[in-house]
Short mmCIF file of C-alpha atoms in Angstrom, two decimals:
data_model
loop_
_atom_site.label_atom_id
_atom_site.label_comp_id
_atom_site.label_asym_id
_atom_site.label_seq_id
_atom_site.Cartn_x
_atom_site.Cartn_y
_atom_site.Cartn_z
CA MET A 1 36.03 -5.75 4.25
CA LYS A 2 36.89 -7.11 7.72
CA LYS A 3 33.95 -5.16 9.10
CA ILE A 4 31.57 -6.68 6.56
CA ILE A 5 32.84 -10.22 7.22
CA SER A 6 32.48 -9.76 10.98
CA LEU A 7 28.94 -8.48 10.57
CA GLY A 8 28.09 -11.42 8.35
CA ILE A 9 29.34 -13.86 11.01
CA ALA A 10 27.30 -12.02 13.62
CA ALA A 11 24.21 -12.32 11.44
CA LEU A 12 24.72 -16.07 11.09
CA LEU A 13 24.94 -16.38 14.87
CA GLY A 14 21.77 -14.30 15.39
CA VAL A 15 23.70 -11.63 17.31
CA SER A 16 22.10 -8.20 17.68
CA LEU A 17 23.78 -5.67 15.41
CA PHE A 18 21.48 -2.79 16.13
CA GLY A 19 22.52 -1.61 19.60
CA GLY A 20 20.24 -0.95 22.51
CA GLY A 21 20.91 -4.38 23.98
CA THR A 22 18.02 -5.99 22.09
CA SER A 23 18.59 -9.37 20.50
CA GLN A 24 17.20 -9.70 16.97
CA ARG A 25 17.26 -12.75 14.74
CA SER A 26 18.52 -12.32 11.21
CA PRO A 27 17.06 -14.02 8.13
CA PRO A 28 18.70 -17.28 7.07
CA THR A 29 21.88 -16.85 5.07
CA GLY A 30 24.19 -19.27 3.31
CA PRO A 31 26.07 -20.08 0.09
CA LEU A 32 23.14 -19.07 -2.07
CA LYS A 33 22.18 -16.09 -4.18
CA ILE A 34 20.40 -14.03 -1.53
CA VAL A 35 19.00 -10.51 -1.70
CA ASN A 36 18.18 -8.74 1.56
CA VAL A 37 15.79 -5.77 1.44
CA GLY A 38 15.39 -3.33 4.33
CA ILE A 39 11.87 -2.25 5.28
CA THR A 40 10.38 -0.33 8.20
CA ASN A 41 6.80 -1.62 7.81
CA ASP A 42 6.11 -5.08 9.19
CA PRO A 43 3.60 -6.78 6.85
CA GLY A 44 1.93 -8.53 9.77
CA THR A 45 0.63 -11.25 7.41
CA VAL A 46 1.17 -12.84 3.99
CA SER A 47 -2.51 -13.73 3.61
CA PRO A 48 -4.29 -11.92 0.75
CA LEU A 49 -7.47 -12.12 2.84
CA SER A 50 -6.06 -10.23 5.82
CA VAL A 51 -4.05 -7.44 4.19
CA ASN A 52 -4.32 -4.10 6.00
CA ASN A 53 -1.11 -2.33 4.94
CA ILE A 54 0.93 -1.82 1.79
CA MET A 55 3.81 -4.14 2.77
CA ALA A 56 1.33 -6.96 3.41
CA TYR A 57 -0.07 -6.24 -0.05
CA TYR A 58 3.41 -6.49 -1.59
CA ALA A 59 4.29 -9.68 0.30
CA SER A 60 1.04 -11.47 -0.51
CA SER A 61 1.35 -10.45 -4.18
CA ILE A 62 4.72 -12.22 -4.45
CA LEU A 63 3.21 -15.47 -3.21
CA PHE A 64 -0.27 -15.23 -4.73
CA MET A 65 -0.12 -13.58 -8.13
CA PRO A 66 -2.64 -10.90 -9.12
CA LEU A 67 -4.28 -11.01 -12.52
CA THR A 68 -2.23 -8.02 -13.69
CA ALA A 69 0.68 -5.96 -12.34
CA GLU A 70 1.18 -2.20 -12.41
CA THR A 71 4.04 -0.52 -14.25
CA SER A 72 5.44 3.01 -14.39
CA ASP A 73 4.86 3.23 -18.15
CA PRO A 74 1.88 5.49 -19.05
CA LYS A 75 1.65 3.76 -22.45
CA ARG A 76 1.38 0.35 -20.80
CA PRO A 77 0.21 0.84 -17.21
CA PHE A 78 -0.46 -2.88 -16.62
CA VAL A 79 1.11 -6.15 -17.68
CA ASN A 80 -0.56 -9.55 -17.50
CA ARG A 81 0.41 -11.99 -14.79
CA LEU A 82 -2.09 -14.68 -13.84
CA ALA A 83 -4.37 -13.36 -16.58
CA GLU A 84 -3.39 -14.13 -20.14
CA SER A 85 -5.78 -11.35 -21.14
CA ILE A 86 -8.52 -9.07 -19.83
CA THR A 87 -10.76 -7.56 -22.50
CA THR A 88 -14.04 -5.69 -22.79
CA GLU A 89 -16.18 -4.52 -25.67
CA ASP A 90 -18.81 -2.57 -23.73
CA HIS A 91 -16.86 -1.53 -20.59
CA VAL A 92 -19.38 -3.44 -18.48
CA THR A 93 -18.59 -7.10 -19.18
CA PHE A 94 -14.93 -7.96 -18.72
CA ARG A 95 -13.62 -11.27 -20.06
CA ILE A 96 -10.71 -12.76 -18.11
CA THR A 97 -8.63 -15.57 -19.58
CA VAL A 98 -6.32 -17.36 -17.11
CA ASN A 99 -2.84 -18.27 -18.33
CA ARG A 100 -2.76 -22.04 -18.80
CA LYS A 101 0.96 -22.19 -17.94
CA VAL A 102 0.47 -21.13 -14.33
CA ARG A 103 0.46 -23.90 -11.72
CA TRP A 104 0.29 -24.02 -7.96
CA THR A 105 3.47 -25.18 -6.28
CA ASP A 106 1.89 -28.62 -5.71
CA GLY A 107 1.55 -29.03 -9.49
CA VAL A 108 -2.20 -28.36 -9.76
CA PRO A 109 -3.15 -25.94 -12.58
CA VAL A 110 -4.51 -22.51 -11.65
CA THR A 111 -7.93 -22.17 -13.25
CA ALA A 112 -10.98 -19.92 -13.49
CA ASP A 113 -12.38 -21.82 -10.50
CA ASP A 114 -9.57 -20.43 -8.33
CA VAL A 115 -10.29 -16.86 -9.46
CA ILE A 116 -14.03 -17.23 -8.83
CA PHE A 117 -13.46 -18.92 -5.46
CA THR A 118 -11.18 -16.06 -4.41
CA MET A 119 -13.63 -13.35 -5.47
CA ASN A 120 -16.48 -15.10 -3.71
CA THR A 121 -14.41 -15.48 -0.55
CA PHE A 122 -13.67 -11.76 -0.46
CA ALA A 123 -17.32 -10.87 -1.04
CA ASN A 124 -18.80 -13.46 1.34
CA PRO A 125 -20.44 -11.63 4.29
CA VAL A 126 -19.68 -14.46 6.76
CA VAL A 127 -15.92 -14.40 6.09
CA GLY A 128 -15.37 -10.99 7.66
CA ILE A 129 -12.86 -9.44 5.25
CA SER A 130 -11.82 -6.06 6.69
CA ASP A 131 -12.09 -4.23 3.37
CA PRO A 132 -14.09 -5.92 0.57
CA SER A 133 -15.03 -2.56 -0.96
CA ALA A 134 -13.17 -3.17 -4.24
CA TYR A 135 -15.93 -5.59 -5.19
CA LYS A 136 -18.80 -3.12 -4.81
CA ILE A 137 -18.43 -2.24 -8.50
CA LEU A 138 -19.67 -5.73 -9.43
CA VAL A 139 -23.22 -6.83 -10.20
CA GLY A 140 -24.57 -8.87 -7.30
CA VAL A 141 -22.91 -7.15 -4.34
CA ASP A 142 -23.96 -4.28 -2.11
CA GLU A 143 -22.22 -0.96 -1.46
CA SER A 144 -19.91 -2.65 1.06
CA GLY A 145 -18.70 -5.13 -1.55
CA LEU A 146 -20.59 -8.14 -0.14
CA PHE A 147 -23.11 -10.46 -1.78
CA PRO A 148 -26.40 -11.24 0.06
CA LYS A 149 -26.30 -13.79 2.88
CA GLY A 150 -27.38 -17.16 1.56
CA ALA A 151 -26.29 -16.42 -2.02
CA ALA A 152 -23.94 -18.87 -3.71
CA GLY A 153 -21.57 -16.14 -4.83
CA ILE A 154 -21.28 -12.93 -6.83
CA ALA A 155 -24.06 -12.91 -9.44
CA GLY A 156 -21.97 -10.86 -11.88
CA VAL A 157 -19.12 -13.39 -12.01
CA GLN A 158 -19.68 -16.30 -14.41
CA LYS A 159 -17.49 -19.23 -15.46
CA ILE A 160 -17.23 -19.76 -19.22
CA ASP A 161 -14.79 -22.68 -19.20
CA ASP A 162 -11.90 -23.96 -17.10
CA TYR A 163 -9.72 -20.98 -17.99
CA THR A 164 -12.24 -18.25 -18.81
CA LEU A 165 -14.68 -16.18 -16.78
CA THR A 166 -16.63 -12.97 -17.20
CA VAL A 167 -17.10 -10.21 -14.66
CA GLU A 168 -20.01 -7.79 -14.99
CA THR A 169 -19.83 -4.33 -13.43
CA LYS A 170 -22.74 -2.13 -12.33
CA TYR A 171 -21.68 0.71 -14.61
CA PRO A 172 -19.16 1.35 -17.40
CA LEU A 173 -15.49 1.31 -16.39
CA THR A 174 -12.33 1.95 -18.33
CA LEU A 175 -10.00 -1.03 -18.52
CA THR A 176 -7.55 0.99 -16.42
CA ILE A 177 -10.09 1.44 -13.62
CA PHE A 178 -11.00 -2.26 -13.77
CA ASN A 179 -7.34 -3.21 -13.45
CA LEU A 180 -6.86 -0.76 -10.58
CA SER A 181 -9.94 -2.04 -8.77
CA ILE A 182 -9.80 -5.78 -9.51
CA GLY A 183 -7.03 -6.87 -11.88
CA SER A 184 -3.99 -5.73 -9.91
CA VAL A 185 -5.61 -6.16 -6.49
CA LEU A 186 -7.10 -9.66 -6.64
CA ARG A 187 -4.45 -12.08 -5.34
CA VAL A 188 -5.75 -15.54 -6.18
CA ILE A 189 -5.81 -18.29 -3.54
CA PRO A 190 -6.01 -22.09 -4.16
CA LYS A 191 -9.56 -23.42 -4.18
CA HIS A 192 -8.49 -27.07 -3.99
CA ILE A 193 -6.72 -26.38 -0.68
CA LEU A 194 -9.17 -23.98 0.94
CA GLU A 195 -12.65 -24.93 -0.31
CA LYS A 196 -13.21 -27.31 2.63
CA GLU A 197 -12.45 -24.60 5.21
CA ASN A 198 -15.39 -23.15 7.08
CA PRO A 199 -15.81 -19.63 5.56
CA GLU A 200 -16.37 -18.22 9.04
CA ARG A 201 -12.90 -19.40 10.08
CA ILE A 202 -10.92 -19.16 6.86
CA LEU A 203 -9.17 -15.93 7.93
CA THR A 204 -7.49 -17.71 10.82
CA CYS A 205 -6.97 -21.14 9.25
CA SER A 206 -3.53 -22.74 9.55
CA PHE A 207 -2.83 -22.49 5.81
CA PHE A 208 -2.13 -18.76 5.93
CA GLN A 209 0.31 -19.16 8.82
CA ASN A 210 2.54 -21.31 6.61
CA PRO A 211 1.26 -21.20 3.02
CA GLN A 212 2.99 -23.98 1.12
CA VAL A 213 0.78 -23.91 -1.97
CA THR A 214 1.30 -20.65 -3.85
CA ASN A 215 1.81 -19.59 -7.47
CA GLY A 216 4.19 -16.61 -7.51
CA PRO A 217 7.91 -16.32 -8.30
CA PHE A 218 8.89 -17.05 -4.70
CA LYS A 219 7.58 -19.50 -2.12
CA PHE A 220 7.03 -18.91 1.56
CA LYS A 221 9.93 -19.98 3.80
CA GLU A 222 9.65 -18.23 7.16
CA TYR A 223 8.12 -15.19 8.81
CA ALA A 224 9.34 -13.82 12.15
CA PRO A 225 7.09 -10.89 13.14
CA SER A 226 8.94 -7.59 13.54
CA GLN A 227 12.12 -9.30 12.33
CA TYR A 228 12.02 -10.73 8.80
CA LEU A 229 10.10 -12.42 6.02
CA SER A 230 12.08 -15.01 4.09
CA LEU A 231 11.04 -16.32 0.65
CA GLU A 232 12.69 -18.91 -1.62
CA ALA A 233 12.66 -19.35 -5.38
CA ASN A 234 9.75 -21.18 -7.00
CA GLU A 235 11.46 -23.74 -9.23
CA ASP A 236 8.37 -24.07 -11.40
CA TYR A 237 7.35 -20.42 -11.82
CA PHE A 238 5.63 -20.01 -15.18
CA LEU A 239 8.03 -17.25 -16.33
CA GLY A 240 11.07 -19.30 -15.34
CA ARG A 241 12.87 -20.01 -12.09
CA PRO A 242 14.09 -16.82 -10.41
CA LYS A 243 17.82 -16.20 -10.77
CA ILE A 244 18.23 -15.53 -7.06
CA ASP A 245 17.61 -18.29 -4.53
CA ARG A 246 16.21 -16.32 -1.65
CA LEU A 247 14.59 -12.96 -1.04
CA ASN A 248 14.54 -11.63 2.52
CA PHE A 249 12.74 -8.58 3.86
CA LYS A 250 14.29 -7.33 7.11
CA MET A 251 12.23 -5.13 9.43
CA LEU A 252 14.48 -2.29 10.62
CA SER A 253 14.27 1.29 11.79
CA GLY A 254 15.34 4.05 9.40
CA PRO A 255 18.77 4.52 11.03
CA GLN A 256 19.29 0.74 10.98
CA ILE A 257 18.56 0.70 7.25
CA ALA A 258 21.28 3.29 6.66
CA ALA A 259 23.71 1.38 8.89
CA GLN A 260 23.03 -1.96 7.22
CA LEU A 261 23.39 -0.51 3.73
CA GLU A 262 26.80 0.67 4.88
CA SER A 263 27.76 -2.68 6.44
CA GLY A 264 26.45 -4.75 3.54
CA GLU A 265 23.89 -6.64 5.62
CA ILE A 266 21.11 -5.44 3.33
CA ASP A 267 21.37 -4.94 -0.42
CA MET A 268 18.74 -2.23 -0.78
CA ASN A 269 16.01 -0.32 0.99
CA TYR A 270 12.41 -0.35 -0.19
CA PRO A 271 11.20 3.25 -0.76
CA GLY A 272 7.82 3.94 0.77
CA VAL A 273 8.03 1.06 3.24
CA GLY A 274 11.75 1.26 4.02
CA ASN A 275 12.77 4.90 3.92
CA ILE A 276 16.23 6.18 4.77
CA PRO A 277 15.95 9.18 7.12
CA ALA A 278 16.75 12.45 5.35
CA ASP A 279 19.55 13.06 7.85
CA ASP A 280 21.35 9.97 6.50
CA TYR A 281 21.04 10.80 2.78
CA GLU A 282 24.49 12.35 2.47
CA ARG A 283 26.12 9.48 4.32
CA VAL A 284 24.44 6.78 2.22
CA SER A 285 25.08 8.67 -1.03
CA SER A 286 28.82 8.68 -0.28
CA LEU A 287 29.13 4.91 0.22
CA PRO A 288 31.42 3.52 -2.50
CA HIS A 289 29.63 0.16 -2.76
CA ILE A 290 26.12 1.67 -3.01
CA ARG A 291 24.46 3.28 -6.01
CA THR A 292 21.71 5.71 -5.16
CA LYS A 293 18.84 7.46 -6.88
CA ARG A 294 16.31 10.00 -5.73
CA GLY A 295 12.67 9.05 -6.11
CA VAL A 296 9.87 11.27 -7.32
CA PRO A 297 6.84 12.23 -5.21
CA SER A 298 4.55 9.22 -5.10
CA THR A 299 3.49 8.06 -1.64
CA VAL A 300 1.77 10.94 0.15
CA GLN A 301 1.68 10.98 3.94
CA VAL A 302 -1.92 11.81 4.78
CA LEU A 303 -3.44 12.91 8.08
CA PHE A 304 -6.75 11.12 8.65
CA TYR A 305 -9.31 12.85 10.86
CA ASN A 306 -12.11 10.85 12.41
CA ASN A 307 -14.92 13.02 11.07
CA ARG A 308 -17.36 11.48 13.54
CA VAL A 309 -15.30 12.95 16.39
CA LEU A 310 -13.95 16.01 14.60
CA ASN A 311 -17.37 16.57 13.08
CA GLN A 312 -17.17 20.31 12.46
CA VAL A 313 -15.67 21.60 9.22
CA LYS A 314 -14.28 24.70 10.97
CA VAL A 315 -12.36 22.53 13.44
CA ARG A 316 -10.77 20.49 10.66
CA GLN A 317 -10.01 23.67 8.70
CA ALA A 318 -8.35 25.11 11.80
CA MET A 319 -6.21 21.99 12.20
CA ASP A 320 -5.09 22.18 8.59
CA LEU A 321 -4.18 25.88 8.95
CA ALA A 322 -2.21 25.10 12.11
CA ILE A 323 0.20 22.74 10.34
CA ASP A 324 3.57 24.38 9.70
CA ARG A 325 4.26 22.70 6.37
CA PRO A 326 6.93 25.28 5.39
CA GLY A 327 8.80 24.53 8.62
CA ILE A 328 8.54 20.77 8.02
CA LEU A 329 9.87 21.20 4.49
CA ARG A 330 12.74 23.38 5.70
CA ASN A 331 13.76 21.60 8.90
CA ILE A 332 13.02 17.94 8.21
CA PHE A 333 13.53 17.62 4.46
CA LYS A 334 15.99 20.45 3.75
CA GLY A 335 13.65 21.49 0.94
CA GLU A 336 13.63 18.08 -0.75
CA ALA A 337 9.99 17.01 -0.53
CA PHE A 338 6.64 17.69 -2.16
CA ILE A 339 4.36 19.50 0.32
CA THR A 340 0.61 19.49 -0.26
CA LYS A 341 -2.77 20.24 1.29
CA THR A 342 -4.66 17.52 -0.61
CA PRO A 343 -3.93 13.79 -0.27
CA VAL A 344 -2.72 13.23 -3.82
CA SER A 345 0.64 13.43 -5.51
CA ASN A 346 1.45 15.84 -8.33
CA ARG A 347 2.15 12.72 -10.39
CA ILE A 348 -1.46 11.64 -10.79
CA GLU A 349 -3.14 12.10 -14.13
CA TYR A 350 -5.76 14.54 -12.81
CA TRP A 351 -3.82 16.51 -10.19
CA ASN A 352 -5.54 19.76 -9.15
CA GLU A 353 -2.61 22.07 -8.42
CA ALA A 354 -4.77 24.92 -7.08
CA ALA A 355 -6.48 22.67 -4.52
CA ALA A 356 -3.10 21.44 -3.28
CA GLN A 357 -1.95 24.94 -2.27
CA TYR A 358 -1.70 25.19 1.52
CA THR A 359 -1.73 28.08 4.00
CA TYR A 360 0.00 28.22 7.38
CA ASP A 361 -2.00 30.61 9.56
CA PRO A 362 -2.17 29.68 13.28
CA GLU A 363 -3.99 32.91 14.18
CA ARG A 364 -6.78 32.18 11.73
CA ALA A 365 -6.84 28.62 13.12
CA LYS A 366 -7.49 29.98 16.62
CA GLN A 367 -10.31 32.16 15.27
CA LEU A 368 -11.99 29.21 13.58
CA LEU A 369 -11.77 27.12 16.75
CA ALA A 370 -13.36 29.97 18.73
CA GLU A 371 -16.13 30.33 16.14
CA SER A 372 -16.81 26.60 16.22
CA GLY A 373 -17.27 26.51 19.99
CA TRP A 374 -14.98 23.47 20.21
CA ASP A 375 -14.19 22.35 23.76
CA LEU A 376 -10.42 22.88 23.89
CA SER A 377 -10.15 20.59 26.91
CA GLN A 378 -11.36 17.59 24.89
CA LYS A 379 -8.52 15.10 24.51
CA LEU A 380 -7.64 14.11 20.95
CA THR A 381 -5.46 11.02 20.47
CA PHE A 382 -3.00 11.21 17.59
CA LEU A 383 -2.29 7.58 16.62
CA VAL A 384 1.19 7.41 15.06
CA PRO A 385 2.62 4.22 13.49
CA THR A 386 6.19 3.39 14.49
CA GLY A 387 9.07 2.38 12.24
CA ASN A 388 9.33 5.34 9.87
CA ARG A 389 11.56 7.72 11.84
CA THR A 390 10.99 10.69 9.53
CA ARG A 391 7.21 10.33 9.74
CA GLU A 392 7.41 10.10 13.53
CA ARG A 393 9.44 13.31 13.66
CA VAL A 394 6.92 15.08 11.41
CA CYS A 395 4.04 13.88 13.60
CA THR A 396 5.75 15.30 16.70
CA ILE A 397 5.89 18.69 14.96
CA VAL A 398 2.27 18.44 13.82
CA ALA A 399 1.12 17.57 17.34
CA GLU A 400 2.95 20.63 18.67
CA ASN A 401 1.34 22.74 15.93
CA PHE A 402 -2.09 21.56 17.08
CA LYS A 403 -1.25 22.28 20.71
CA SER A 404 -0.04 25.78 19.80
CA VAL A 405 -3.55 26.75 18.68
CA GLY A 406 -5.13 25.37 21.86
CA LEU A 407 -6.02 21.77 20.98
CA ASN A 408 -5.45 19.03 23.57
CA VAL A 409 -3.57 16.52 21.44
CA VAL A 410 -1.72 13.49 22.84
CA ILE A 411 0.42 11.18 20.69
CA GLU A 412 -0.09 7.43 21.00
CA ARG A 413 2.33 5.12 19.15
CA ALA A 414 1.66 1.62 17.83
CA ASP A 415 3.22 -0.70 15.26
CA PHE A 416 1.93 -0.36 11.72
CA PRO A 417 -0.42 -3.39 11.55
CA THR A 418 -2.03 -2.34 14.85
CA THR A 419 -2.40 1.23 13.63
CA MET A 420 -4.03 0.15 10.38
CA GLY A 421 -6.42 -2.18 12.20
CA ARG A 422 -7.56 0.66 14.43
CA ILE A 423 -7.90 3.10 11.54
CA GLN A 424 -10.09 0.65 9.63
CA LYS A 425 -12.34 0.40 12.70
CA ARG A 426 -12.26 4.21 13.12
CA ASP A 427 -10.75 3.68 16.57
CA PHE A 428 -8.75 6.92 16.45
CA ASP A 429 -9.13 10.69 16.50
CA ILE A 430 -6.19 11.64 14.27
CA SER A 431 -3.78 9.30 12.49
CA ILE A 432 -1.47 9.17 9.51
CA ILE A 433 -0.91 6.75 6.61
CA GLY A 434 1.43 6.83 3.64
CA MET A 435 -0.91 6.49 0.64
CA PRO A 436 0.70 5.26 -2.62
CA ALA A 437 -0.57 7.21 -5.60
CA ASN A 438 -1.09 5.49 -8.92
CA PRO A 439 0.02 8.00 -11.60
CA PHE A 440 -2.84 7.10 -13.92
CA ASN A 441 -5.77 7.41 -11.58
CA ALA A 442 -6.66 8.35 -7.99
CA VAL A 443 -9.91 6.41 -7.61
CA ARG A 444 -8.36 3.67 -5.48
CA ASN A 445 -7.50 6.04 -2.64
CA LEU A 446 -10.53 8.34 -2.88
CA ARG A 447 -12.75 5.73 -1.32
CA TYR A 448 -10.62 5.68 1.84
CA TYR A 449 -10.97 9.45 2.18
CA VAL A 450 -14.53 10.35 1.22
CA ASP A 451 -16.65 7.37 0.17
CA PRO A 452 -19.45 7.14 2.79
CA HIS A 453 -19.39 3.34 2.67
CA ASP A 454 -15.64 2.80 2.95
CA ALA A 455 -13.91 5.93 4.21
CA TYR A 456 -11.68 5.48 7.24
CA THR A 457 -12.62 9.08 8.03
CA GLY A 458 -16.36 8.49 8.37
CA TYR A 459 -16.87 11.47 6.04
CA SER A 460 -20.16 11.81 4.18
CA ASN A 461 -21.38 14.56 1.85
CA PRO A 462 -24.10 14.23 -0.83
CA LYS A 463 -22.15 16.56 -3.14
CA MET A 464 -19.09 14.32 -2.91
CA ASP A 465 -21.28 11.25 -3.49
CA GLN A 466 -22.45 12.79 -6.79
CA ILE A 467 -18.85 13.47 -7.80
CA LEU A 468 -17.86 9.88 -7.00
CA ASP A 469 -20.80 8.61 -9.05
CA ARG A 470 -19.50 10.53 -12.07
CA ILE A 471 -16.02 9.13 -11.54
CA HIS A 472 -17.30 5.58 -11.22
CA THR A 473 -19.74 5.68 -14.12
CA SER A 474 -17.80 7.51 -16.84
CA VAL A 475 -15.20 6.40 -19.34
CA ASP A 476 -14.90 9.90 -20.83
CA GLY A 477 -11.55 11.55 -20.06
CA ALA A 478 -12.95 15.09 -19.94
CA VAL A 479 -15.73 14.09 -17.54
CA LEU A 480 -13.27 12.23 -15.32
CA LYS A 481 -10.86 15.15 -15.20
CA ALA A 482 -13.60 17.59 -14.20
CA ALA A 483 -14.89 15.22 -11.51
CA TYR A 484 -11.44 14.59 -10.05
CA TYR A 485 -10.79 18.33 -9.92
CA GLU A 486 -14.09 18.89 -8.10
CA ALA A 487 -13.30 16.10 -5.64
CA GLN A 488 -9.93 17.65 -4.78
CA ASP A 489 -11.51 21.11 -4.42
CA LEU A 490 -14.10 19.75 -2.00
CA ILE A 491 -11.46 17.87 0.01
CA ALA A 492 -9.46 21.10 0.26
CA GLN A 493 -12.57 22.96 1.48
CA GLU A 494 -13.98 20.45 3.97
CA VAL A 495 -10.69 18.79 5.05
CA PRO A 496 -11.80 15.21 5.81
CA VAL A 497 -8.07 14.53 5.49
CA SER A 498 -4.97 16.70 5.20
CA GLY A 499 -2.17 15.97 2.79
CA LEU A 500 1.26 16.57 4.33
CA TYR A 501 4.28 15.57 2.29
CA SER A 502 5.77 13.18 -0.20
CA GLU A 503 9.46 12.47 0.21
CA LEU A 504 11.88 12.51 -2.68
CA ILE A 505 12.98 9.19 -1.21
CA LEU A 506 16.56 8.06 -1.53
CA GLN A 507 17.01 4.48 -2.64
CA GLY A 508 20.30 2.72 -2.07
CA VAL A 509 21.20 -0.46 -3.96
CA HIS A 510 24.36 -2.50 -3.47
CA LYS A 511 26.47 -2.55 -6.63
CA ARG A 512 26.58 -6.34 -6.52
CA ILE A 513 22.93 -6.30 -7.66
CA ARG A 514 23.15 -6.91 -11.39
CA TYR A 515 19.41 -6.46 -11.92
CA GLY A 516 16.84 -5.55 -9.30
CA ASP A 517 15.96 -1.88 -8.92
CA LEU A 518 12.76 -0.99 -7.10
CA GLU A 519 10.56 1.15 -9.33
CA ASP A 520 7.78 3.41 -8.04
CA PHE A 521 4.99 1.20 -9.39
CA GLY A 522 4.92 -2.49 -10.19
CA THR A 523 8.30 -2.81 -8.54
CA LEU A 524 8.02 -6.53 -7.78
CA ARG A 525 6.50 -7.68 -11.05
CA ASP A 526 9.78 -8.98 -12.53
CA LEU A 527 11.37 -10.67 -9.52
CA GLU A 528 12.28 -13.71 -11.60
CA GLN A 529 14.82 -11.50 -13.42
CA TRP A 530 16.59 -10.16 -10.33
CA ASP A 531 20.22 -11.23 -10.18
CA ILE A 532 23.46 -10.55 -8.31
CA GLU A 533 27.14 -10.79 -9.09
CA PRO A 534 28.48 -14.33 -8.44
#
């Protein structure tokens, strides 16, 4: 108890608690109900328009509500948030009704105009959104997700009344796919605040540095890059004022997360973006004030190959064969991880188990490299994001595996936002991202792997394009299953990416948390209910 009190005083004084002689500010604390969550991924931004990593997506979704939120319940995969309802009769025209109870924090109602303004901002070619591809399914936009220059907006989006709009898609979609592509992704921004901004400069406007008009359960308080993001309760949230006063996300390394769970400085870690290193599992599991649970395979760590550099299938096949996945499973995870060749979890609805089977064969890898005629002196940069200690250790092993078959691979490290920015620009040779897998569908991630218009890999194959067309244009379960299986088979054959592992992540939660577990999907949808012991 003395140790915890001393650490709390140190936090109030802004004293470094992490060793190494580096001073680090702590989030504000005080006589309030405060929950501190440990993460390793710095969001980099809270702007829905500038998101380029999963923690930025989570943070912006707390402030700017999506239309719907994901759940872990296969019988009810989405719940309404900003939308009172989303319906369709023909799977092409989707009717969205905005909840009349939702207001911006300045008291102005959230309306259909806000939703339309947001969609048009994302799809506006002069804005410069890094990834508008979700909108390419809509009538009136091109394959990049942008409407024509000079157009007033997306032709397929129409206002019916102040709280109702319709969205027309280019081809039939299931309601699940629509929610995955638009409903749970679109984080609505305030038109009445931003409509006067020059679209060419809206990404860098001052509003998103300190957004004071939001509509989610918590309001923006302070963001210190690489240190913390602090949010405070929205007194007028439409589902009721949150029971806790402040929610802080602290950016820490994996070992720091374990140490601060022990000291009581954080109340929980955030699996996927705040992993406890496997070496610390036993220690954290034995803490008397922490309850723990093991996660299931969800986020898959995926190696991305720049197919425009590594443009020979045999070279990519050789790299995949060179990866010692059995050794990684044995030495890093002590057997407690899901290891895979393909970039999807065994939790998805259409998982192809046969395609996921991997082979470790460095001799065959050397043969393929020789057959390909690859110049073994060519330097390949392996861009590795920092923060996730376990992932960094795995990448060191993978780099050594590549070197062992003759490849000239050099690791370059960068923080996560920088890494994601470079991957999106294809400014890399090899890199790695943790890709969350929705259990009901894999379409969201497929476009980053193999869609010729969006893929970070630069991969293009007419056969894969035909498979993607079937996935995008069908609402028949049997057709979708067959197409997803074919897509995974082709990925396994041509290796535009390599699946590596999915941790059975340990989550630790302080026992003072009365309500507030982090689920695998839709984990932040009920923040207003989180509570702690008085």
